[in-house]
Amino acid sequence: MDSDSKHIITALQRLAMFWRANQWLVAKDFALNPTQCEVLTRVAAKPERAIVLADAFGISQASLSDSIAALDRKGLVRRRRDPDDGRARTIEATRAGTSLAERMPDAPAAMRDAIAGLAEEDRAGLLRCLSLIIRSLQEAEAIPVQRMCLTCRHFRPHVHSDPARPHHCRFVDAAFGDGGLRLDCADHETATEEEAARNRARLSAVG
Ligand code: SF4
């Protein structure tokens, strides 16, 4: 491994350690564990099927069921029959769950400040690189596929001549730049493998 890659890995390890420690602190404040916090936050934003949640968090159905059962016992989520599939259940937040999720910080204040302190083009470049790393990990089946632009059928990278807004989202029919790349978009619709590979190659090649 080259020296640059080692330094990047060290940086990612430091950030991961900080993030993990903070997740436990926040979860403790809300009398939950980090997975329960993530599940609650996700279903408060949009009700989801259990199988979608397990895939999104990269955990087993059994682990997810434990988290949902714990949230259910606390009156924070409920299961309802999926209108599109009578055998499936959708998990949604109750009013109390939504209220709790709204009070949860989405990131440590120190992390938000550090990112906000970056120049706009650095934030955009960082997001582009992180998107490509995450997509590579997904392709290696090391992490679950996320609702990100790179795997979305609406994503058209580098189709506009404006260097500040070269990409296009067909869902909202608007141009956007690297800083607008999404890693968890509620409007995401899964692209075919061919489309996703084309998106990745194009975003990598034109930087
Ligand atoms: S719908 Fe969301 S994920 Fe898809 S291209 Fe648009 S912003 Fe990206």
mmCIF file of C-alpha atoms and ligand atoms in Angstrom:
data_model
loop_
_atom_site.group_PDB
_atom_site.id
_atom_site.type_symbol
_atom_site.label_atom_id
_atom_site.label_comp_id
_atom_site.label_asym_id
_atom_site.label_seq_id
_atom_site.Cartn_x
_atom_site.Cartn_y
_atom_site.Cartn_z
ATOM 1 C CA MET A 1 0.000 0.000 0.000
ATOM 2 C CA ASP A 2 1.360 3.432 -0.888
ATOM 3 C CA SER A 3 2.015 6.049 1.759
ATOM 4 C CA ASP A 4 -0.926 8.274 0.721
ATOM 5 C CA SER A 5 -3.359 5.380 1.120
ATOM 6 C CA LYS A 6 -1.949 4.593 4.588
ATOM 7 C CA HIS A 7 -2.473 8.188 5.694
ATOM 8 C CA ILE A 8 -6.041 8.185 4.377
ATOM 9 C CA ILE A 9 -6.781 4.949 6.221
ATOM 10 C CA THR A 10 -5.335 6.384 9.451
ATOM 11 C CA ALA A 11 -7.550 9.453 9.041
ATOM 12 C CA LEU A 12 -10.644 7.318 8.444
ATOM 13 C CA GLN A 13 -9.831 5.188 11.512
ATOM 14 C CA ARG A 14 -9.562 8.292 13.699
ATOM 15 C CA LEU A 15 -12.890 9.595 12.435
ATOM 16 C CA ALA A 16 -14.551 6.200 12.900
ATOM 17 C CA MET A 17 -13.328 5.994 16.519
ATOM 18 C CA PHE A 18 -14.666 9.466 17.265
ATOM 19 C CA TRP A 19 -17.986 8.687 15.558
ATOM 20 C CA ARG A 20 -18.486 5.371 17.363
ATOM 21 C CA ALA A 21 -17.785 6.879 20.791
ATOM 22 C CA ASN A 22 -20.179 9.735 20.099
ATOM 23 C CA GLN A 23 -22.932 7.380 18.877
ATOM 24 C CA TRP A 24 -22.899 5.550 22.215
ATOM 25 C CA LEU A 25 -23.008 8.826 24.160
ATOM 26 C CA VAL A 26 -26.022 10.095 22.188
ATOM 27 C CA ALA A 27 -27.838 6.753 22.360
ATOM 28 C CA LYS A 28 -27.325 6.629 26.139
ATOM 29 C CA ASP A 29 -28.917 10.073 26.480
ATOM 30 C CA PHE A 30 -32.041 8.721 24.758
ATOM 31 C CA ALA A 31 -32.021 5.358 26.610
ATOM 32 C CA LEU A 32 -31.458 3.481 23.332
ATOM 33 C CA ASN A 33 -28.523 1.793 21.633
ATOM 34 C CA PRO A 34 -26.899 3.117 18.421
ATOM 35 C CA THR A 35 -28.752 0.670 16.134
ATOM 36 C CA GLN A 36 -32.098 1.564 17.702
ATOM 37 C CA CYS A 37 -31.279 5.265 17.178
ATOM 38 C CA GLU A 38 -30.473 4.646 13.509
ATOM 39 C CA VAL A 39 -33.632 2.593 12.919
ATOM 40 C CA LEU A 40 -35.827 5.168 14.628
ATOM 41 C CA THR A 41 -34.266 8.065 12.715
ATOM 42 C CA ARG A 42 -34.721 6.246 9.425
ATOM 43 C CA VAL A 43 -38.374 5.251 9.894
ATOM 44 C CA ALA A 44 -39.227 8.674 11.318
ATOM 45 C CA ALA A 45 -38.079 10.113 7.977
ATOM 46 C CA LYS A 46 -39.932 7.463 5.954
ATOM 47 C CA PRO A 47 -41.702 4.193 6.908
ATOM 48 C CA GLU A 48 -39.750 1.185 5.618
ATOM 49 C CA ARG A 49 -40.129 -2.561 5.289
ATOM 50 C CA ALA A 50 -38.082 -4.543 7.799
ATOM 51 C CA ILE A 51 -36.100 -6.241 5.046
ATOM 52 C CA VAL A 52 -35.127 -2.858 3.572
ATOM 53 C CA LEU A 53 -33.956 -1.668 6.993
ATOM 54 C CA ALA A 54 -31.870 -4.800 7.622
ATOM 55 C CA ASP A 55 -30.199 -4.392 4.227
ATOM 56 C CA ALA A 56 -29.602 -0.671 4.735
ATOM 57 C CA PHE A 57 -27.880 -1.178 8.095
ATOM 58 C CA GLY A 58 -26.080 -4.365 7.097
ATOM 59 C CA ILE A 59 -27.510 -6.343 10.011
ATOM 60 C CA SER A 60 -29.396 -9.645 10.193
ATOM 61 C CA GLN A 61 -33.177 -9.822 10.258
ATOM 62 C CA ALA A 62 -32.906 -11.232 13.804
ATOM 63 C CA SER A 63 -30.877 -8.252 15.039
ATOM 64 C CA LEU A 64 -33.229 -5.852 13.343
ATOM 65 C CA SER A 65 -36.250 -7.605 14.882
ATOM 66 C CA ASP A 66 -34.683 -7.192 18.336
ATOM 67 C CA SER A 67 -34.202 -3.453 17.727
ATOM 68 C CA ILE A 68 -37.745 -3.010 16.399
ATOM 69 C CA ALA A 69 -39.193 -4.988 19.316
ATOM 70 C CA ALA A 70 -37.301 -2.773 21.792
ATOM 71 C CA LEU A 71 -38.522 0.402 20.042
ATOM 72 C CA ASP A 72 -42.065 -1.024 19.937
ATOM 73 C CA ARG A 73 -42.001 -1.743 23.683
ATOM 74 C CA LYS A 74 -41.056 1.893 24.279
ATOM 75 C CA GLY A 75 -43.958 3.045 22.084
ATOM 76 C CA LEU A 76 -41.617 4.618 19.518
ATOM 77 C CA VAL A 77 -42.472 2.534 16.420
ATOM 78 C CA ARG A 78 -45.319 0.336 15.217
ATOM 79 C CA ARG A 79 -45.701 -2.288 12.507
ATOM 80 C CA ARG A 80 -48.441 -1.997 9.929
ATOM 81 C CA ARG A 81 -49.490 -4.138 7.019
ATOM 82 C CA ASP A 82 -47.735 -3.108 3.805
ATOM 83 C CA PRO A 83 -50.370 -1.875 1.326
ATOM 84 C CA ASP A 84 -48.434 -3.447 -1.597
ATOM 85 C CA ASP A 85 -47.807 -6.835 0.032
ATOM 86 C CA GLY A 86 -50.231 -8.199 2.627
ATOM 87 C CA ARG A 87 -47.586 -10.547 4.059
ATOM 88 C CA ALA A 88 -44.990 -7.813 4.583
ATOM 89 C CA ARG A 89 -44.875 -5.354 7.455
ATOM 90 C CA THR A 90 -43.823 -1.740 7.254
ATOM 91 C CA ILE A 91 -42.215 -0.119 10.269
ATOM 92 C CA GLU A 92 -43.253 3.434 11.040
ATOM 93 C CA ALA A 93 -42.493 5.849 13.870
ATOM 94 C CA THR A 94 -45.238 6.743 16.310
ATOM 95 C CA ARG A 95 -45.785 10.377 17.240
ATOM 96 C CA ALA A 96 -43.548 9.856 20.295
ATOM 97 C CA GLY A 97 -40.909 8.199 18.100
ATOM 98 C CA THR A 98 -40.978 11.021 15.573
ATOM 99 C CA SER A 99 -40.669 13.579 18.333
ATOM 100 C CA LEU A 100 -37.696 11.725 19.846
ATOM 101 C CA ALA A 101 -35.999 11.338 16.449
ATOM 102 C CA GLU A 102 -36.337 15.067 15.825
ATOM 103 C CA ARG A 103 -34.422 15.764 19.026
ATOM 104 C CA MET A 104 -31.523 13.471 18.099
ATOM 105 C CA PRO A 105 -28.462 15.293 16.730
ATOM 106 C CA ASP A 106 -27.618 14.085 13.227
ATOM 107 C CA ALA A 107 -23.896 14.569 13.918
ATOM 108 C CA PRO A 108 -21.621 15.686 16.754
ATOM 109 C CA ALA A 109 -21.409 19.487 16.904
ATOM 110 C CA ALA A 110 -17.603 19.326 16.664
ATOM 111 C CA MET A 111 -17.873 17.303 13.441
ATOM 112 C CA ARG A 112 -20.447 19.678 11.953
ATOM 113 C CA ASP A 113 -18.187 22.629 12.756
ATOM 114 C CA ALA A 114 -15.119 20.940 11.272
ATOM 115 C CA ILE A 115 -16.951 20.210 8.009
ATOM 116 C CA ALA A 116 -18.518 23.667 7.882
ATOM 117 C CA GLY A 117 -15.030 25.130 8.229
ATOM 118 C CA LEU A 118 -13.888 23.582 4.943
ATOM 119 C CA ALA A 119 -13.943 25.622 1.746
ATOM 120 C CA GLU A 120 -17.000 24.860 -0.398
ATOM 121 C CA GLU A 121 -14.931 23.219 -3.155
ATOM 122 C CA ASP A 122 -13.140 21.048 -0.580
ATOM 123 C CA ARG A 123 -16.471 19.863 0.836
ATOM 124 C CA ALA A 124 -17.672 19.046 -2.690
ATOM 125 C CA GLY A 125 -14.453 17.203 -3.540
ATOM 126 C CA LEU A 126 -14.565 15.284 -0.265
ATOM 127 C CA LEU A 127 -18.150 14.222 -0.907
ATOM 128 C CA ARG A 128 -17.275 13.057 -4.405
ATOM 129 C CA CYS A 129 -14.325 10.978 -3.130
ATOM 130 C CA LEU A 130 -16.351 9.504 -0.265
ATOM 131 C CA SER A 131 -19.158 8.598 -2.692
ATOM 132 C CA LEU A 132 -16.677 6.746 -4.903
ATOM 133 C CA ILE A 133 -15.089 4.930 -1.927
ATOM 134 C CA ILE A 134 -18.504 3.895 -0.612
ATOM 135 C CA ARG A 135 -19.566 2.682 -4.041
ATOM 136 C CA SER A 136 -16.354 0.619 -4.352
ATOM 137 C CA LEU A 137 -17.076 -0.990 -0.981
ATOM 138 C CA GLN A 138 -20.608 -1.764 -2.136
ATOM 139 C CA GLU A 139 -19.312 -3.338 -5.341
ATOM 140 C CA ALA A 140 -16.978 -5.490 -3.223
ATOM 141 C CA GLU A 141 -20.060 -6.449 -1.140
ATOM 142 C CA ALA A 142 -18.265 -5.149 1.961
ATOM 143 C CA ILE A 143 -21.137 -2.814 2.886
ATOM 144 C CA PRO A 144 -24.806 -2.705 1.905
ATOM 145 C CA VAL A 145 -25.981 -0.702 -1.073
ATOM 146 C CA GLN A 146 -27.129 2.767 -0.053
ATOM 147 C CA ARG A 147 -29.704 5.101 -1.557
ATOM 148 C CA MET A 148 -26.983 7.168 -3.195
ATOM 149 C CA CYS A 149 -26.763 9.058 -6.481
ATOM 150 C CA LEU A 150 -24.215 6.608 -7.867
ATOM 151 C CA THR A 151 -26.743 3.753 -7.688
ATOM 152 C CA CYS A 152 -29.775 5.801 -8.717
ATOM 153 C CA ARG A 153 -31.544 5.516 -12.051
ATOM 154 C CA HIS A 154 -32.153 9.275 -12.026
ATOM 155 C CA PHE A 155 -28.451 10.184 -11.831
ATOM 156 C CA ARG A 156 -26.689 11.544 -14.919
ATOM 157 C CA PRO A 157 -23.071 12.509 -14.048
ATOM 158 C CA HIS A 158 -21.253 15.097 -16.111
ATOM 159 C CA VAL A 159 -23.910 15.858 -18.681
ATOM 160 C CA HIS A 160 -23.810 19.651 -18.330
ATOM 161 C CA SER A 161 -21.019 22.004 -19.392
ATOM 162 C CA ASP A 162 -21.265 24.169 -16.242
ATOM 163 C CA PRO A 163 -18.285 22.971 -14.116
ATOM 164 C CA ALA A 164 -20.062 24.076 -10.919
ATOM 165 C CA ARG A 165 -23.190 21.999 -11.714
ATOM 166 C CA PRO A 166 -22.204 19.271 -14.166
ATOM 167 C CA HIS A 167 -24.570 16.506 -12.945
ATOM 168 C CA HIS A 168 -28.287 16.059 -13.469
ATOM 169 C CA CYS A 169 -31.001 14.522 -11.316
ATOM 170 C CA ARG A 170 -33.885 13.433 -13.510
ATOM 171 C CA PHE A 171 -36.173 13.045 -10.480
ATOM 172 C CA VAL A 172 -36.169 16.785 -9.761
ATOM 173 C CA ASP A 173 -34.999 17.633 -13.305
ATOM 174 C CA ALA A 174 -32.210 19.871 -12.047
ATOM 175 C CA ALA A 175 -28.466 20.262 -12.448
ATOM 176 C CA PHE A 176 -26.189 20.006 -9.426
ATOM 177 C CA GLY A 177 -22.510 19.833 -8.461
ATOM 178 C CA ASP A 178 -20.386 17.382 -6.465
ATOM 179 C CA GLY A 179 -21.560 19.091 -3.270
ATOM 180 C CA GLY A 180 -25.117 17.935 -4.057
ATOM 181 C CA LEU A 181 -24.255 14.228 -4.335
ATOM 182 C CA ARG A 182 -26.546 12.279 -2.028
ATOM 183 C CA LEU A 183 -25.620 9.249 0.069
ATOM 184 C CA ASP A 184 -29.091 8.594 1.509
ATOM 185 C CA CYS A 185 -31.787 10.047 -0.716
ATOM 186 C CA ALA A 186 -35.463 9.285 -0.048
ATOM 187 C CA ASP A 187 -36.211 9.762 -3.778
ATOM 188 C CA HIS A 188 -33.598 7.190 -4.840
ATOM 189 C CA GLU A 189 -34.684 4.510 -7.318
ATOM 190 C CA THR A 190 -32.269 1.669 -7.907
ATOM 191 C CA ALA A 191 -30.389 1.718 -11.201
ATOM 192 C CA THR A 192 -29.477 -1.429 -13.109
ATOM 193 C CA GLU A 193 -25.955 -2.777 -12.536
ATOM 194 C CA GLU A 194 -24.982 -1.438 -15.962
ATOM 195 C CA GLU A 195 -26.317 2.047 -15.201
ATOM 196 C CA ALA A 196 -24.573 2.120 -11.810
ATOM 197 C CA ALA A 197 -21.270 0.983 -13.352
ATOM 198 C CA ARG A 198 -21.589 3.661 -16.033
ATOM 199 C CA ASN A 199 -22.324 6.326 -13.397
ATOM 200 C CA ARG A 200 -19.293 5.311 -11.364
ATOM 201 C CA ALA A 201 -16.943 5.229 -14.347
ATOM 202 C CA ARG A 202 -18.119 8.635 -15.496
ATOM 203 C CA LEU A 203 -17.886 10.267 -12.066
ATOM 204 C CA SER A 204 -14.388 8.767 -11.572
ATOM 205 C CA ALA A 205 -13.080 9.698 -14.990
ATOM 206 C CA VAL A 206 -14.220 13.305 -15.099
ATOM 207 C CA GLY A 207 -12.992 14.967 -11.966
HETATM 208 S S1 SF4 B 1 -33.208 11.090 -6.896
HETATM 209 FE FE1 SF4 B 1 -31.762 11.431 -5.194
HETATM 210 S S2 SF4 B 1 -30.256 9.773 -5.387
HETATM 211 FE FE2 SF4 B 1 -31.355 9.930 -7.341
HETATM 212 S S3 SF4 B 1 -30.058 11.285 -8.616
HETATM 213 FE FE3 SF4 B 1 -31.651 12.538 -7.623
HETATM 214 S S4 SF4 B 1 -30.621 13.326 -5.751
HETATM 215 FE FE4 SF4 B 1 -29.413 11.565 -6.492
#
